[in-house]
Short mmCIF file of C-alpha atoms in Angstrom, two decimals:
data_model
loop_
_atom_site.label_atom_id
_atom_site.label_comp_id
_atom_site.label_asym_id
_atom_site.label_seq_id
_atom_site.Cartn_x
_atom_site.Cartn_y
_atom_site.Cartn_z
CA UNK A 1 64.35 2.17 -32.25
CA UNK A 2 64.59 0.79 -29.16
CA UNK A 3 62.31 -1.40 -27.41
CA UNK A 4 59.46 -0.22 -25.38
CA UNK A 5 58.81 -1.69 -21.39
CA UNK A 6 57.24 -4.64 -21.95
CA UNK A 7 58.13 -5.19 -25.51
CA UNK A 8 59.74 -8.42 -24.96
CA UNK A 9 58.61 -10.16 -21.87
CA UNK A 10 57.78 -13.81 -22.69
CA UNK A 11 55.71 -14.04 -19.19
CA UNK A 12 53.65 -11.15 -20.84
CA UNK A 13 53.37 -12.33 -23.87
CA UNK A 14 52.50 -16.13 -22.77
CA UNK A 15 49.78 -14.60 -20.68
CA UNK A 16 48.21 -12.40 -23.80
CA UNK A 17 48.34 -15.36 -25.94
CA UNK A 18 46.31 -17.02 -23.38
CA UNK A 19 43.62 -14.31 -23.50
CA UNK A 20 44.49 -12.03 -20.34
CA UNK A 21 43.38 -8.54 -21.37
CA UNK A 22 45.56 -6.98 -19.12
CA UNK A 23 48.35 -8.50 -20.16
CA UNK A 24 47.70 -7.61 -23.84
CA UNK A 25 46.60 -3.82 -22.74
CA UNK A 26 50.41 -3.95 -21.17
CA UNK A 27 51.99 -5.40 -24.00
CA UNK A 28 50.67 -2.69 -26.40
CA UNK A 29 49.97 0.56 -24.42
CA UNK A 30 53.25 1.57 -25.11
CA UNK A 31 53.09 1.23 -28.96
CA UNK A 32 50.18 2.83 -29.66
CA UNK A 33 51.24 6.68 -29.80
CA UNK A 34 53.83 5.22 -32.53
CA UNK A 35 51.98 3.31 -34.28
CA UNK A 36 48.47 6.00 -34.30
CA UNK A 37 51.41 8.59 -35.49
CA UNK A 38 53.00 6.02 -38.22
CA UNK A 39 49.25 5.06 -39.19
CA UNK A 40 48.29 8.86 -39.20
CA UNK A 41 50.98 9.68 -41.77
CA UNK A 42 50.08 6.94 -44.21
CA UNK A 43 46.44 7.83 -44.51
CA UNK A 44 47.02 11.53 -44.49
CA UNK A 45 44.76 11.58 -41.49
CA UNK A 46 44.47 11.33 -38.07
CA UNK A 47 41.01 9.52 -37.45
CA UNK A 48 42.08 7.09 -40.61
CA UNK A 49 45.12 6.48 -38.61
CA UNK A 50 43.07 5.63 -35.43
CA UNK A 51 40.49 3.44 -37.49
CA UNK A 52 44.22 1.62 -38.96
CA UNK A 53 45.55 1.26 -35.56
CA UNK A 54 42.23 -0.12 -33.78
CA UNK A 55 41.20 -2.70 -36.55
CA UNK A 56 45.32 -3.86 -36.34
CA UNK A 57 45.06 -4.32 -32.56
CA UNK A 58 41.64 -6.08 -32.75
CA UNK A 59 43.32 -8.67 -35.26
CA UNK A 60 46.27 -8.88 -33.18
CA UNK A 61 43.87 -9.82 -30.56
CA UNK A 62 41.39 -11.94 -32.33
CA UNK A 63 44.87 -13.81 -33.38
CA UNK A 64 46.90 -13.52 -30.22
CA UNK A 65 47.68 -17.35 -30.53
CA UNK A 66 49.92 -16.21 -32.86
CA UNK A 67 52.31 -13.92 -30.44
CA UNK A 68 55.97 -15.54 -30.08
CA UNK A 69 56.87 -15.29 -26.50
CA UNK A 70 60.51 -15.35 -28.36
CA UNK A 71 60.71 -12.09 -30.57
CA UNK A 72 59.24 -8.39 -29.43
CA UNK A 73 55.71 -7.36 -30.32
CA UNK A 74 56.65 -4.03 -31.50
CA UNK A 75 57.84 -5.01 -35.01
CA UNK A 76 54.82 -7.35 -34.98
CA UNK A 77 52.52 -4.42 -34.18
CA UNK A 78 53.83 -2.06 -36.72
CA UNK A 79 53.82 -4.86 -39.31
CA UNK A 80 49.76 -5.32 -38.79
CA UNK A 81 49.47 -1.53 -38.84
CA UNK A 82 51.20 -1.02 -42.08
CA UNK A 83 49.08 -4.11 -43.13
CA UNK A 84 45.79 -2.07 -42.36
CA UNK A 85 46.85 1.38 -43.60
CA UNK A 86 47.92 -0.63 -47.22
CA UNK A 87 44.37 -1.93 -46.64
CA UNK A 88 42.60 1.37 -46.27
CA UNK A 89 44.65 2.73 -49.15
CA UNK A 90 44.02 -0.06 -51.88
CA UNK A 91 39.96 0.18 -50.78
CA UNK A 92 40.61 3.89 -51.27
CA UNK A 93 42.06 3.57 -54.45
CA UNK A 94 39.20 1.03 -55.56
CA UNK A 95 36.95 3.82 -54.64
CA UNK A 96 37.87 6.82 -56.40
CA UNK A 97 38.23 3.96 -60.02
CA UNK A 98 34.65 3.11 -59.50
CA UNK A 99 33.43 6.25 -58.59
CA UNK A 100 32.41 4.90 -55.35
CA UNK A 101 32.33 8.13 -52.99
CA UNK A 102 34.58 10.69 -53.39
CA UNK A 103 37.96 11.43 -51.30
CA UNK A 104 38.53 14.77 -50.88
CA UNK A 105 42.66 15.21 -50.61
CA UNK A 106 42.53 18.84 -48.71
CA UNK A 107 40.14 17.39 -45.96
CA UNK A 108 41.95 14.29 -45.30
CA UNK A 109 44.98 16.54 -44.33
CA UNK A 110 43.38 19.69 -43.09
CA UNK A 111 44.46 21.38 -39.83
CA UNK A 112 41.66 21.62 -37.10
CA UNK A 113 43.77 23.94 -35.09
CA UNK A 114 43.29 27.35 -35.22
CA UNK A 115 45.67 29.28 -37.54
CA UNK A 116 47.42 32.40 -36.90
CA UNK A 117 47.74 34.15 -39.56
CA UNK A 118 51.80 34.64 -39.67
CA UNK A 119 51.65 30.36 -40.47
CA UNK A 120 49.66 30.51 -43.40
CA UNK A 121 52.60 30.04 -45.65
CA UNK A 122 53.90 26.93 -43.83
CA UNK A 123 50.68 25.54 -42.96
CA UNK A 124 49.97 25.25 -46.62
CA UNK A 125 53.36 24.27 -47.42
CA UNK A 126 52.93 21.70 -44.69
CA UNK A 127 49.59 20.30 -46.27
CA UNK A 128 51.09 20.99 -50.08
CA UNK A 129 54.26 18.22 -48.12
CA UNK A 130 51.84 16.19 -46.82
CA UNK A 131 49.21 15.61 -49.98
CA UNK A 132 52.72 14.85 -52.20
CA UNK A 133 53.58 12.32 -49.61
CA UNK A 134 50.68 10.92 -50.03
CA UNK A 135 50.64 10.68 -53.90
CA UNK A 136 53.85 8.86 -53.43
CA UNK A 137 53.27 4.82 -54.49
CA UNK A 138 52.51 3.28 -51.56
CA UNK A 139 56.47 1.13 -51.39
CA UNK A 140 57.88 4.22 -51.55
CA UNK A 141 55.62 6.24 -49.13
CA UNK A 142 56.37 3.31 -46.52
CA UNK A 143 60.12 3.15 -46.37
CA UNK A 144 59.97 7.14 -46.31
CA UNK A 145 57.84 7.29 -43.25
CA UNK A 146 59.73 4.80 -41.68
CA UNK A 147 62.70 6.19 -42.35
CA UNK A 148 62.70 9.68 -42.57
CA UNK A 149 59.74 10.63 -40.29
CA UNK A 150 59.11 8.11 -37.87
CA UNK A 151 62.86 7.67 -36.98
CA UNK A 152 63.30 3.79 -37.56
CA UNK A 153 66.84 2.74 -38.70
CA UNK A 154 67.13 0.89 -42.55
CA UNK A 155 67.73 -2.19 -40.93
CA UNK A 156 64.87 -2.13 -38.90
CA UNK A 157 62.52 -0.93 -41.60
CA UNK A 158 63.93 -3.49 -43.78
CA UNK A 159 62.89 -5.98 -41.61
CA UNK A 160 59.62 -4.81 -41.10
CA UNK A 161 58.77 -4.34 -44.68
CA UNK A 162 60.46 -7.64 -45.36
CA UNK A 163 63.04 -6.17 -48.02
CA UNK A 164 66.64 -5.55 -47.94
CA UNK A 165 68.67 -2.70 -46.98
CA UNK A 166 69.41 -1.98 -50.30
CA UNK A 167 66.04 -1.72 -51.22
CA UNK A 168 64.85 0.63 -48.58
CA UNK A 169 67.61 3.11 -49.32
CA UNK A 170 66.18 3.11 -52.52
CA UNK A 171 62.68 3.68 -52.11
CA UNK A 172 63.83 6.26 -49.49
CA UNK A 173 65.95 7.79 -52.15
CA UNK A 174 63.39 8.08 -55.40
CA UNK A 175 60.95 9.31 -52.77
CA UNK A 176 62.67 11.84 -51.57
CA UNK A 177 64.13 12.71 -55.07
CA UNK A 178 60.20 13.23 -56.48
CA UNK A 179 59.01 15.26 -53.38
CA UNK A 180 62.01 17.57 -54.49
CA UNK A 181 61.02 17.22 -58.15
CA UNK A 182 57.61 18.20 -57.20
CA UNK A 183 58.65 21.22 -54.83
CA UNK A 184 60.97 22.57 -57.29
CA UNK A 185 57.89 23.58 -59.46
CA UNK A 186 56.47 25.98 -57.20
#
């Protein structure tokens, strides 16, 4: 993907580091449909993906020291994101082995639009998609909704994940492989 406006200007990025709000609200406004989508798809849920996406961009503010007025803060963005979301999902997991509260799959990825009903069928088939996504260990869920849903080239998700090519082709691969394995059942 392409860079976004402000992605890589190092008089931006100086002036965030130095704690100029403005500067930071320029430097990220752009990212944040991606990254609330990308976040959205790895919780299963919209307001989990907004909780992801605020608690990364209040870190990346809390450490804006950190920004490198050298490299893009897209990558660096989606990289604290994915951070959060694994976050959510190992608390999540922690949860449901202790008993602590109970997740209820079909909420997190129910539809709050109204539904005709000529779209039952997909609509379920939709949520049936999304809930096996989902399931999917969380390497594997990654590189798929990297790669297959949120458009990113391997390269770039190998980058961001920190892995090589290779590697993401797999994951992409053996994910894709037990989604089919799964919908091949019904």
């Amino acid at each position: 993907m392409s860079s976004h406006g402000g992605d890589h200007d190092p008089g931006l990025i100086r002036q965030a580091s130095e704690g100029s709000r403005a500067a930071f609200s320029a430097l990220v406004e752009p990212h944040i449909g991606r990254l609330l989508a990308l976040a959205a798809r790895m919780l299963g849920s919209r307001q989990h993906g907004e909780d992801a996406v605020q608690d990364g961009l209040a870190s990346v503010w809390v450490s804006r020291h950190h920004l490198d007025p050298e490299r893009p803060v897209g990558p660096y963005l989606t990289t604290v994101v994915l951070n959060k979301c694994r976050d959510r999902l190992r608390t999540r997991k922690a949860k449901r082995f202790f008993g602590l509260g109970s997740v209820d799959d079909a909420a997190l990825i129910a539809d709050e639009s109204p539904d005709p009903e000529n779209r039952a069928s997909a609509r379920q088939e939709l949520g049936l998609l999304r809930a096996e996504i989902e399931r999917l260990p969380i390497r594997l869920r990654e590189a798929l909704v990297l790669v297959s849903i949120d458009g990113r080239s391997q390269a770039e998700a190998a980058s961001l994940l920190g892995v090589s090519e290779k590697a993401i082709e797999t994951r992409v691969y053996r994910a894709r492989q037990r989604l089919r394995e799964k919908f091949d059942q019904f």
